[in-house]
Amino acid sequence: MAEEKSLNFLEEIIEADLATGKCPDGIQTRFPPEPNGYLHIGHASSIVLNFGLAKKYGGRCNLRFDDTNPSTEETEYVENIQQDIQWLGYQWDSRHFASDYFEQLFQFAQQLIRAGKAYVDDSSAEEIAATKGSLTEPGKESPYRNRSVEDNLKLFQAMRAGQFADGEKVLRAKVDMAHPNLLLRDPIMYRIKKAHHHRTGDTWCIYPMYDFAHGQSDSIEQVTHSICTLEFIHHRPLYDWFIEQLGIFPSHQYEFARRNLSYTVMSKRKLLQLVQEGHVAGWDDPRMPTISGMRRRGYPAAAIRQFCETVGIAKRENVVDLGLLEFCVREQLNKTANRYMMVLNPVKLIITNYPEGQTESLEAEYNPEDTHAGSRELPFSNTLWIEREDFMEAPPKKFFRLGPKLMVRLKHAYIIECTDFKKDAEGTVQEIYCRYIPESRSGSDTSGIHVKGTIHWLSAPHAQEADLRLYDRLFRVENPSDESGDFKEYLNPDSLHHSKAYIEPSLAAIPSGTTFQALRKGYFCADRDSQAGQPVFNSTVGLKDAWAKEQKKA
RNA sequence: AGUCGCAUGGUGUAAUGGUAGCACUACAGAUUUUGGUUCUGUCUGUCUUGGUUCGAAUCCAGGUGCGACUACCA
């Protein structure tokens, strides 16, 4: 029974190209980040796509940094981008920088000048903008458009030699000032920028523009399928034009719609703003949609990959529900995360028929979904912490937890029955009194009693403390970019809550970066800010909570 | 206004002229020593008008809606 997996539009194109012999050496893709920020979940889509396609069709995928703008790019970003890609589980075939090709690109530019397809323009940025025309009106040709090849060659060389100030001259392609596609109205190929480049230092003072770097870099590397996002679709004719004029390897560009996630923003500019203005603690703040933020939050790489693959790709605008990402995170973590008990909002429970001062050790499995995960020992005594919300003085019919005369199972331990409780002057429950059923111990229960509910607990004398960072969605609205005014007005003021919790002893020294399930509560990840004896846990994602849902309805 | 692109349940994505399917969500139920997991079931969709055809989500034409493009950013 052959399972028919439908192809996305890029796979269809590739399979057709392979079938018609268009790619005799196999396919080649590339992931081309600009090192001016951190990677986010949108980039993850592109990574999964480019590396995934190369793998699926036995091709190659390069990492290439698009570093043609020295004023925004930094080595720090290069390193973090590489780390993120590897963490996601991918390894590039070879690593390149557009800046490696600066000399070659310069030669290409001279080639176009010689062919009468490029010229040096003395116009200012304002003049160029003013003569560009509009969406409905053609542009005007520059007075410098018809310089001789010799003059152009000489001037371009002089630009490179640093004989002109920033902005004094540019090199432009000679295409068509009346073209309906504005990008083809003599686009700028090179500008003068006397800035220090993170790799080439001060070797260059002229830098190629995106349009004269990206396609040429693809071609040099023999990229067969150059995949980018939809907003570059207008660049494709220019991409093709340069390659054709130069007569170099015919790379082809294909566009897909970028991934948007609800309740967050994805533009690097906006993310940078959140970081710089201190709305978040950094690029890897667990609330950020960055790869590093999600890693710190405790999202497994496999969940991010699963998310990208589940969502798929197409050419239409979209906003994917954050709930789908969270579903993928839960699905991965359910299989892999060890379970521990943690009490977030404690109330004391005393077992009146369990000898004061007595302690016993109970075996507790780490993960019911994974028999190889093993188990740990859990201390038990007559004084426990349980979750305040697991007790109700006057419980409704379907409340399967503790209340006067009600019975529950203490996870991994005994069945108990509530016999009494004590309140303070304000009416807050102070202590709960129970009797336990000695024959009901987990694993050797001979009591014959069947209870509906099971709750988590901690032996009070053994419990330790942890700091909790409870995270919620970064924005209050589904699509902050769609709202009027500044997107920051829509930040969720409650996206971070600090809290304390009691934890079982075996959780106190868990290595940072480990994600675990706090039984019945949710997944948490030990943060790198943890200190010996004072762990810090980030909330990763909650468990599905059918009871909470039930209550909402009432 | 010009050019280009895109319209399938609440969300995302299939069906490539032949039964509109899958995942998430929502809802109902079964199982459960996590009100978790797992399992079963239910609701909800082809932007519009016309054309071609035995047959149209699919092809054609018009309309409507949405998005992108007028950076010496990528």
XYZ file of C-alpha atoms (C1' of nucleotides) in Angstrom:
628
model
C 0.000 0.000 0.000
C 1.893 2.980 -1.240
C 1.142 6.003 0.857
C 0.566 8.993 -1.338
C 2.055 12.078 0.146
C 1.004 15.188 -1.681
C 3.735 17.503 -2.864
C 3.974 21.189 -2.214
C 4.439 23.455 -5.209
C 8.222 23.584 -4.837
C 8.523 19.814 -4.687
C 6.473 19.641 -7.852
C 8.797 22.075 -9.589
C 11.868 20.185 -8.416
C 10.512 16.814 -9.458
C 9.671 18.211 -12.864
C 13.155 19.732 -13.192
C 14.750 16.463 -12.172
C 12.578 14.520 -14.597
C 13.418 16.777 -17.537
C 17.132 16.682 -16.816
C 17.339 20.347 -15.891
C 19.601 19.577 -12.954
C 22.156 17.023 -14.111
C 24.210 17.514 -10.954
C 21.247 17.334 -8.612
C 19.540 20.209 -6.903
C 21.179 22.789 -4.730
C 19.520 25.197 -2.331
C 20.810 27.668 0.196
C 19.767 29.408 3.373
C 20.816 33.059 3.023
C 20.412 35.040 6.251
C 21.676 38.567 6.680
C 23.716 38.658 9.896
C 21.892 41.632 11.341
C 19.630 39.945 13.867
C 18.613 36.648 15.369
C 16.734 33.915 13.575
C 13.022 33.520 14.300
C 10.372 30.908 13.664
C 9.849 32.302 10.165
C 13.483 31.595 9.363
C 12.964 28.119 10.787
C 10.416 27.533 8.021
C 12.984 28.545 5.453
C 15.662 26.380 7.067
C 13.419 23.329 7.236
C 12.396 23.945 3.631
C 15.822 24.512 2.111
C 17.699 21.860 4.039
C 14.740 19.511 3.850
C 14.403 19.792 0.078
C 18.123 19.186 -0.429
C 17.956 16.129 1.771
C 14.799 14.742 0.205
C 16.172 14.994 -3.321
C 19.755 14.057 -2.558
C 21.033 17.567 -3.223
C 23.096 20.109 -1.350
C 22.230 23.064 0.829
C 24.666 25.835 1.659
C 24.634 28.411 4.359
C 25.390 31.807 2.904
C 25.485 35.022 4.839
C 24.165 37.905 2.802
C 26.548 40.452 4.236
C 26.540 43.307 1.764
C 25.572 46.061 4.178
C 28.452 46.645 6.609
C 26.597 49.136 8.765
C 24.097 46.655 10.212
C 25.957 43.375 10.248
C 27.967 41.847 13.049
C 29.980 38.745 13.787
C 27.913 38.101 16.904
C 24.915 37.481 14.677
C 26.886 35.140 12.435
C 27.756 32.942 15.374
C 24.271 32.857 16.811
C 22.715 32.080 13.457
C 25.033 29.125 12.993
C 24.269 27.857 16.461
C 20.527 28.101 15.842
C 20.713 26.186 12.567
C 22.702 23.390 14.151
C 20.467 23.260 17.163
C 17.520 22.853 14.814
C 19.285 19.759 13.566
C 20.773 20.822 10.233
C 24.277 20.964 8.860
C 25.196 22.980 5.769
C 27.242 21.436 2.990
C 29.422 24.509 2.784
C 29.406 27.928 4.344
C 29.861 31.090 2.327
C 29.644 34.816 2.680
C 28.514 37.141 -0.062
C 31.530 39.171 0.987
C 33.737 36.313 -0.227
C 32.567 37.228 -3.703
C 33.221 40.973 -3.585
C 36.121 40.789 -6.036
C 34.169 38.565 -8.408
C 31.153 40.809 -8.175
C 33.324 43.787 -8.993
C 34.501 41.964 -12.121
C 30.894 41.186 -13.043
C 30.061 44.864 -12.714
C 32.927 45.814 -15.013
C 31.693 43.235 -17.479
C 28.304 44.920 -17.546
C 29.899 48.348 -17.952
C 31.884 47.069 -20.919
C 28.703 45.687 -22.410
C 27.107 49.105 -22.066
C 24.683 47.745 -19.477
C 25.820 49.752 -16.478
C 26.882 53.319 -15.782
C 28.180 55.537 -13.042
C 25.615 58.086 -11.944
C 26.546 61.311 -10.136
C 22.961 61.993 -9.127
C 22.127 62.298 -5.451
C 19.814 59.884 -3.713
C 17.102 62.550 -3.822
C 17.550 63.108 -7.538
C 17.401 59.421 -8.234
C 14.228 59.087 -6.212
C 12.718 62.097 -7.929
C 13.400 60.767 -11.414
C 12.233 57.283 -10.597
C 8.689 58.066 -11.678
C 5.705 56.600 -9.888
C 3.487 53.557 -9.996
C 1.665 55.041 -12.938
C 4.262 57.325 -14.507
C 7.531 56.383 -16.135
C 10.836 57.607 -14.765
C 13.279 59.982 -16.387
C 16.673 58.987 -17.643
C 19.666 60.270 -15.740
C 21.840 62.868 -17.516
C 24.794 60.586 -16.782
C 23.204 57.593 -18.406
C 25.158 57.772 -21.630
C 28.691 58.145 -20.413
C 31.283 56.301 -22.435
C 32.394 52.849 -21.439
C 35.890 54.225 -20.795
C 34.610 56.961 -18.471
C 32.391 54.509 -16.632
C 35.237 52.056 -16.184
C 37.524 54.790 -14.920
C 34.947 56.270 -12.572
C 33.922 52.890 -11.176
C 37.572 52.130 -10.493
C 37.889 55.511 -8.798
C 34.848 54.713 -6.677
C 36.565 51.576 -5.517
C 39.777 53.496 -4.871
C 37.946 55.712 -2.416
C 38.197 58.903 -4.441
C 34.605 59.887 -3.736
C 32.579 60.498 -0.639
C 29.632 58.369 0.463
C 26.655 59.014 -1.758
C 28.606 61.001 -4.330
C 28.251 58.361 -7.019
C 26.545 55.041 -7.619
C 26.778 52.366 -10.270
C 23.466 51.710 -11.976
C 22.268 49.035 -14.334
C 21.014 50.406 -17.643
C 17.668 48.732 -18.102
C 14.546 50.780 -18.773
C 13.399 53.924 -16.972
C 9.857 53.380 -18.249
C 9.515 49.803 -17.072
C 6.272 49.136 -15.175
C 8.322 47.248 -12.598
C 10.017 50.006 -10.616
C 12.902 47.718 -9.772
C 13.951 47.657 -13.399
C 14.187 51.445 -13.699
C 17.994 51.470 -13.707
C 18.478 49.853 -10.307
C 21.511 50.722 -8.231
C 24.183 48.042 -8.264
C 26.857 49.608 -6.083
C 26.940 52.381 -3.529
C 29.837 54.041 -1.733
C 29.900 53.261 1.969
C 33.049 53.971 3.913
C 32.173 51.618 6.700
C 34.028 48.819 8.443
C 32.850 45.426 7.291
C 32.711 42.571 9.794
C 34.821 40.372 7.537
C 36.530 42.421 4.850
C 37.409 45.216 7.243
C 38.340 48.370 5.331
C 39.300 46.663 2.089
C 36.223 47.965 0.341
C 34.397 51.264 0.331
C 31.889 50.260 -2.312
C 29.347 47.551 -1.619
C 26.973 45.744 -3.971
C 23.240 46.056 -3.436
C 21.103 43.008 -2.706
C 19.977 42.680 -6.318
C 23.516 42.609 -7.614
C 24.785 40.254 -4.947
C 22.171 37.651 -4.215
C 21.542 36.188 -7.636
C 25.222 36.353 -8.563
C 26.158 34.559 -5.354
C 23.551 31.902 -6.118
C 25.015 31.530 -9.563
C 28.609 31.305 -8.345
C 27.589 28.528 -5.974
C 25.489 26.871 -8.691
C 22.331 27.046 -6.648
C 19.587 25.527 -8.763
C 16.561 26.528 -6.689
C 16.868 29.835 -4.902
C 13.909 29.986 -2.561
C 12.845 33.251 -0.979
C 9.754 34.949 0.361
C 6.956 36.547 -1.619
C 8.082 40.146 -1.325
C 11.010 39.332 -3.624
C 8.738 38.325 -6.441
C 9.187 41.727 -8.097
C 12.930 41.191 -7.981
C 12.809 38.044 -10.056
C 12.891 39.762 -13.469
C 15.959 41.659 -12.299
C 17.450 38.471 -10.861
C 17.038 36.855 -14.274
C 18.209 39.951 -16.141
C 21.578 40.132 -14.402
C 22.229 36.424 -14.847
C 21.329 36.601 -18.501
C 23.429 39.690 -19.222
C 26.370 38.120 -17.435
C 25.870 34.763 -19.094
C 26.521 32.882 -15.880
C 25.047 29.753 -14.275
C 21.259 30.042 -14.484
C 20.001 29.880 -10.931
C 16.260 30.357 -10.602
C 14.293 32.095 -7.921
C 11.054 30.768 -6.412
C 8.920 32.522 -3.861
C 6.704 31.293 -1.038
C 4.634 33.134 1.564
C 6.403 33.908 4.798
C 5.125 32.356 7.985
C 3.256 34.546 10.443
C 2.376 33.450 13.952
C -0.546 34.796 15.929
C 0.062 36.912 19.050
C 3.550 37.937 18.035
C 5.480 39.981 15.493
C 8.021 38.620 13.103
C 9.830 41.524 11.512
C 13.443 41.816 12.547
C 13.043 45.567 12.861
C 10.237 45.177 15.380
C 11.995 42.430 17.294
C 15.110 44.588 17.499
C 12.978 47.396 18.864
C 11.551 45.151 21.589
C 15.074 44.214 22.580
C 16.554 47.692 22.447
C 13.719 49.347 24.318
C 13.768 46.706 27.018
C 10.294 45.280 26.479
C 11.936 41.892 26.661
C 15.161 40.749 28.305
C 17.013 40.105 25.030
C 16.864 38.279 21.729
C 16.569 34.987 23.608
C 13.876 36.113 26.017
C 11.538 33.105 26.272
C 8.657 35.263 25.040
C 10.402 36.054 21.773
C 9.521 34.158 18.578
C 13.238 33.702 17.989
C 14.806 30.264 17.751
C 17.005 31.115 20.731
C 14.009 32.359 22.706
C 12.075 29.191 22.023
C 15.083 27.091 22.952
C 15.350 28.924 26.262
C 11.628 28.548 26.755
C 12.086 24.790 26.507
C 10.674 24.114 23.033
C 12.379 21.040 21.538
C 13.950 21.422 18.108
C 11.834 18.489 16.945
C 8.687 20.444 17.818
C 9.778 23.390 15.706
C 10.592 21.094 12.812
C 7.248 19.342 13.180
C 5.479 22.690 13.245
C 7.157 23.880 10.050
C 6.372 20.637 8.283
C 2.780 20.523 9.493
C 2.067 24.055 8.400
C 3.602 23.474 4.992
C 4.208 26.158 2.420
C 2.156 27.976 -0.150
C 1.927 31.390 -1.750
C -0.907 32.881 0.196
C -0.777 35.232 3.145
C -1.319 33.492 6.436
C -1.321 33.776 10.180
C -0.763 30.417 11.830
C -2.442 29.792 15.158
C 0.027 29.845 18.044
C -1.992 26.901 19.360
C -0.593 24.701 16.624
C 2.975 25.430 17.686
C 2.032 24.680 21.267
C 0.401 21.449 20.184
C 3.665 20.379 18.519
C 5.625 21.303 21.636
C 3.310 19.221 23.836
C 3.366 16.309 21.458
C 7.163 16.112 21.494
C 7.506 16.772 25.191
C 4.850 14.242 26.154
C 7.061 11.531 24.696
C 10.355 12.745 26.102
C 9.965 14.867 29.225
C 10.370 13.346 32.678
C 7.579 13.972 35.157
C 8.125 15.624 38.511
C 5.858 17.022 41.173
C 5.784 20.729 41.803
C 3.311 22.671 43.922
C 2.741 26.207 42.704
C 0.159 27.498 45.144
C 0.505 25.425 48.326
C -1.791 24.611 51.197
C -0.774 22.320 54.057
C -2.261 18.843 54.426
C -1.744 16.704 57.526
C -2.281 12.979 57.578
C -3.571 12.371 61.073
C -3.130 8.609 61.145
C 0.413 8.616 59.734
C 3.038 8.644 62.519
C 4.570 12.062 63.102
C 8.232 12.107 62.162
C 8.032 8.912 60.111
C 9.376 8.991 56.576
C 9.211 6.493 53.795
C 10.502 6.386 50.270
C 8.246 5.720 47.303
C 9.269 4.742 43.822
C 7.987 7.092 41.134
C 8.288 6.444 37.422
C 9.703 9.303 35.368
C 7.575 8.965 32.297
C 4.618 6.658 31.672
C 5.114 7.171 27.908
C 8.688 5.929 28.051
C 9.442 2.776 30.031
C 13.174 3.350 29.598
C 13.029 6.646 31.446
C 13.362 4.892 34.802
C 12.249 6.211 38.167
C 13.322 8.159 41.236
C 12.617 7.946 44.950
C 10.069 10.217 46.528
C 10.025 11.010 50.256
C 6.675 10.760 52.050
C 5.673 12.020 55.494
C 2.589 13.065 57.442
C 2.857 16.743 56.428
C 2.377 17.589 52.791
C 1.938 20.481 50.434
C -0.839 20.137 47.924
C -2.213 22.543 45.361
C -4.690 24.990 46.901
C -7.047 24.594 43.963
C -7.218 20.843 44.582
C -9.364 21.430 47.677
C -12.857 22.870 47.835
C -14.907 23.414 50.912
C -18.132 23.021 48.986
C -17.254 21.181 45.794
C -19.627 20.854 42.834
C -20.775 17.427 41.689
C -18.068 16.770 39.124
C -15.132 17.879 41.278
C -12.862 14.835 41.493
C -10.468 16.243 44.062
C -10.415 16.924 47.792
C -13.241 18.260 49.905
C -14.947 17.296 53.143
C -15.357 13.482 53.200
C -13.912 13.145 49.688
C -11.218 10.678 48.718
C -8.355 11.082 46.272
C -5.201 9.239 45.329
C -1.912 10.952 46.129
C 0.110 10.273 42.986
C 2.641 7.478 43.530
C 1.408 7.135 47.142
C -1.772 6.449 49.109
C -5.455 7.110 48.908
C -6.540 9.665 51.489
C -9.866 10.855 52.809
C -10.457 14.358 54.046
C -11.755 14.360 57.617
C -11.531 18.043 58.543
C -9.980 21.392 57.685
C -9.134 24.660 59.430
C -9.702 28.226 58.235
C -8.251 31.538 59.398
C -10.195 34.684 60.319
C -10.553 35.699 56.643
C -11.979 32.310 55.773
C -8.880 31.084 53.940
C -8.204 27.391 54.337
C -5.111 26.932 56.526
C -4.779 23.218 56.990
C -6.486 20.151 55.677
C -6.716 16.971 57.748
C -6.921 13.550 56.207
C -6.602 9.890 57.076
C -4.758 7.603 54.737
C -5.540 4.038 53.732
C -2.378 2.023 54.516
C -3.292 -0.828 52.124
C -3.681 1.554 49.183
C -0.033 2.208 48.494
C 0.743 2.590 44.786
C 1.905 -0.616 43.229
C 0.614 -2.760 46.090
C -2.924 -1.557 46.526
C -5.142 -4.180 48.157
C -7.715 -1.750 49.464
C -10.177 -2.328 46.678
C -11.104 1.326 46.837
C -11.614 3.120 43.582
C -11.176 6.902 43.482
C -11.841 9.199 40.583
C -9.123 11.758 41.195
C -5.383 11.770 41.624
C -3.500 14.826 42.865
C 0.156 15.757 43.153
C 1.817 16.584 46.465
C 5.149 17.159 48.179
C 6.414 16.112 51.588
C 6.682 19.461 53.350
C 9.866 18.779 55.359
C 11.618 17.544 52.202
C 10.336 20.111 49.719
C 12.673 22.678 48.255
C 12.015 26.012 46.576
C 12.281 27.206 43.017
C 11.739 30.520 41.234
C 9.185 30.394 38.482
C 8.952 32.592 35.437
C 5.459 32.141 34.090
C 5.109 33.280 30.512
C 2.096 34.186 28.471
C 1.705 35.416 24.895
C 3.738 38.529 24.104
C 0.814 40.448 22.591
C -2.819 40.856 23.568
C -4.062 40.785 19.999
C -3.827 38.122 17.358
C -2.108 40.213 14.762
C -0.335 43.258 16.252
C 0.838 44.433 12.837
C -2.763 44.734 11.661
C -3.765 47.097 14.449
C -3.631 50.863 14.172
C -0.935 52.851 15.910
C 2.281 51.596 17.412
C 2.460 47.822 17.621
C 3.954 48.111 21.099
C 0.656 49.434 22.440
C -0.605 45.892 22.055
C 2.012 44.196 24.189
C 0.533 41.930 26.828
C 1.343 43.534 30.197
C 1.042 40.126 31.864
C 3.399 38.244 29.583
C 5.726 37.517 32.506
C 4.837 36.607 36.072
C 7.342 35.805 38.791
C 6.338 33.211 41.318
C 7.680 30.621 43.756
C 7.004 26.924 43.929
C 7.808 23.916 46.072
C 9.638 21.174 44.257
C 10.669 17.633 44.998
C 14.357 17.140 45.969
C 15.321 15.381 42.732
C 14.356 18.475 40.762
C 16.604 20.853 42.674
C 19.765 20.151 40.711
C 18.343 19.502 37.258
C 20.765 20.756 34.569
C 19.793 24.024 32.918
C 18.185 23.557 29.538
C 16.302 20.468 30.692
C 12.579 20.515 30.050
C 10.368 18.479 32.369
C 6.682 18.063 33.057
C 5.364 19.363 36.340
C 2.693 16.719 36.803
C -0.814 17.995 36.086
C 0.497 21.555 35.593
C 2.637 21.873 32.510
C 6.089 21.792 31.059
C 8.955 23.819 32.487
C 12.544 24.363 31.489
C 15.448 24.957 33.855
C 16.878 28.352 33.002
C 20.552 29.191 32.798
C 19.979 31.732 35.587
C 19.549 28.848 38.041
C 21.834 28.913 41.097
C 22.824 26.001 43.298
C 19.916 25.443 45.666
C 17.791 28.043 43.869
C 16.675 26.776 40.501
C 14.846 29.021 38.031
C 12.190 27.443 35.831
C 10.635 28.939 32.721
C 7.114 27.852 31.909
C 7.249 26.196 28.501
C 3.597 25.426 27.829
C 0.703 24.272 29.959
C -0.962 20.892 29.805
C -4.393 20.749 28.257
C -6.784 21.392 31.093
C -10.228 19.879 30.588
C -11.319 20.854 34.085
C -10.459 24.521 33.570
C -12.449 24.425 30.368
C -15.373 22.820 32.138
C -15.366 25.598 34.721
C -15.201 28.335 32.149
C -18.454 27.087 30.710
C -20.204 27.237 34.058
C -4.001 54.527 -10.667
C 0.016 50.844 -13.061
C 2.436 46.080 -12.477
C 2.753 41.501 -10.039
C 0.764 37.828 -6.753
C -3.068 35.338 -3.878
C -8.442 33.742 -2.785
C -10.860 26.052 -0.095
C -14.305 25.226 7.300
C -12.313 29.522 12.973
C -6.632 28.476 11.492
C -3.028 26.103 8.207
C -2.804 22.911 4.081
C -4.429 18.873 0.131
C -7.418 17.364 -4.020
C -3.505 19.058 -10.772
C -11.206 17.887 -15.157
C -14.203 12.622 -11.865
C -16.704 11.012 -3.988
C -13.880 18.281 -1.296
C -9.466 15.156 2.369
C -5.690 15.878 6.464
C -3.846 18.502 10.908
C -4.938 22.138 14.713
C -9.183 24.264 17.204
C -14.258 23.472 19.070
C -17.901 19.912 20.749
C -19.547 14.767 22.461
C -18.075 10.026 24.330
C -14.586 5.730 25.874
C -10.064 4.607 28.539
C -6.855 6.517 32.383
C -3.091 6.139 39.549
C -1.703 13.214 35.430
C -9.282 16.260 34.437
C -2.380 14.723 30.808
C -1.708 10.841 27.020
C -4.440 7.430 23.847
C -8.960 6.024 21.151
C -13.915 6.965 18.778
C -17.378 10.241 16.856
C -19.649 15.252 15.475
C -19.935 20.397 13.578
C -17.964 23.804 10.120
C -15.384 25.217 3.643
C -14.403 25.880 -2.563
C -15.016 34.879 -2.892
C -18.714 36.167 -6.980
C -21.010 36.070 -11.981
C -20.922 33.945 -16.534
C -18.562 30.415 -20.062
C -16.248 25.543 -21.790
C -17.531 20.333 -20.433
C -21.281 14.392 -19.605
C -18.707 16.425 -15.318
C -15.219 22.472 -12.689
C -12.227 23.963 -6.276
C -9.382 22.859 -10.728
C -9.691 25.437 -17.411
C -11.426 30.508 -19.683
C -13.543 35.678 -19.141
C -15.405 39.613 -16.122
C -16.151 41.337 -11.181
C -14.934 41.675 -5.907
C -11.543 41.297 -1.899
C -6.605 41.001 0.158
C -1.326 41.624 -0.252
C 3.389 43.349 -2.405
C 6.179 47.153 -5.198
C 7.839 54.189 -5.869
C 15.200 52.379 0.373
C 22.363 54.302 -1.944
C 18.023 47.843 3.376
C 17.856 42.659 2.641
